[in-house]
């Protein structure tokens, strides 16, 4: 429109058209309007930057964040026009957009760290077999020491996963039941990914062990790794041949060791179980802080806000039983923990592992 009006000023000099007064006033404010338009476009770009950054599953988790952002922007769209001074509106909207964007990036960065630990677990080989001849007891002892070291590695990775998971949950802990339901779906996906990583680690280890024992069939290589002493039994007149260790002892030892490889995964509990336990601890801390604020006459409004509840004065007048009921209704998760076997059980019964 401003470009069109600019051309009117040129042809006005030729006497072809007379510019209306309102258009003259518009041209006098062109710099102000240009700045206003750029400010509005800053909000548009900030908002769109959030939308293109998140996928559909993340959008479901951040739905309440986005709805709140929409409610902040919507009054400005209805209230302001090109004659308004929208500086405060622009500042408030951009601040909220930045906050939501930073929360999205925090979620994505934490999720990336969790996936890195999954990848680290899946690439872990639980044994350390060298190309040399072993005496069977020494082989079992050395590999069991390696298994104990890998247990420490698994525990460290799981601790990092749990830490990042709970750090991420801070973004959603005060959200409604709908968002909690979406978060439980996210936890379920983490559970499946961790189980898949542990299973891959066990599978790789068993394949590696099998390759050393029975050779590399693809290359046709057969490199023995056990020392077997073969002697003639001096007490047998038929000159009976004795193998030490015997074939059955060797087979039994390897089968027992295979089970120990799978048993390493027993130290990792289900993610959802740890999440629920840690969350319950946090909620109990919030409740304790709220009760102490009420008891000591402190800033109950702040305590209510931190606990994700409205500072309702009637709450203070409720009986203890009624308070417990309201508190449970506020913090109870949408569904109980799903009954699933521990990782070690599911891996040990998996067809590919067996």
PDB file of C-alpha atoms in Angstrom, residues 1-10 12 19-34:
ATOM      1  CA  UNK A   1       0.000   0.000   0.000  1.00  0.00           C
ATOM      2  CA  UNK A   2       2.798   2.384   0.893  1.00  0.00           C
ATOM      3  CA  UNK A   3       4.576   1.663  -2.395  1.00  0.00           C
ATOM      4  CA  UNK A   4       1.358   2.354  -4.289  1.00  0.00           C
ATOM      5  CA  UNK A   5       0.858   5.640  -2.439  1.00  0.00           C
ATOM      6  CA  UNK A   6       4.459   6.589  -3.196  1.00  0.00           C
ATOM      7  CA  UNK A   7       3.651   6.351  -6.931  1.00  0.00           C
ATOM      8  CA  UNK A   8       0.587   8.538  -6.393  1.00  0.00           C
ATOM      9  CA  UNK A   9       2.851  11.353  -5.228  1.00  0.00           C
ATOM     10  CA  UNK A  10       4.733  11.121  -8.539  1.00  0.00           C
ATOM     11  CA  UNK A  12       0.143  14.003  -8.610  1.00  0.00           C
ATOM     12  CA  UNK A  19      -3.986  12.377  -3.169  1.00  0.00           C
ATOM     13  CA  UNK A  20      -6.666  12.076  -0.462  1.00  0.00           C
ATOM     14  CA  UNK A  21      -5.829  13.524   2.936  1.00  0.00           C
ATOM     15  CA  UNK A  22      -5.843  10.131   4.632  1.00  0.00           C
ATOM     16  CA  UNK A  23      -3.238   8.857   2.196  1.00  0.00           C
ATOM     17  CA  UNK A  24      -1.041  11.856   2.985  1.00  0.00           C
ATOM     18  CA  UNK A  25      -1.322  11.039   6.692  1.00  0.00           C
ATOM     19  CA  UNK A  26      -0.466   7.433   5.897  1.00  0.00           C
ATOM     20  CA  UNK A  27       2.682   8.440   4.048  1.00  0.00           C
ATOM     21  CA  UNK A  28       3.734  10.652   6.940  1.00  0.00           C
ATOM     22  CA  UNK A  29       3.678   7.563   9.196  1.00  0.00           C
ATOM     23  CA  UNK A  30       5.388   5.187   6.787  1.00  0.00           C
ATOM     24  CA  UNK A  31       8.558   4.797   8.901  1.00  0.00           C
ATOM     25  CA  UNK A  32       6.530   4.104  12.025  1.00  0.00           C
ATOM     26  CA  UNK A  33       4.392   1.549  10.146  1.00  0.00           C
ATOM     27  CA  UNK A  34       7.473  -0.121   8.696  1.00  0.00           C
TER      28      UNK A  34
END
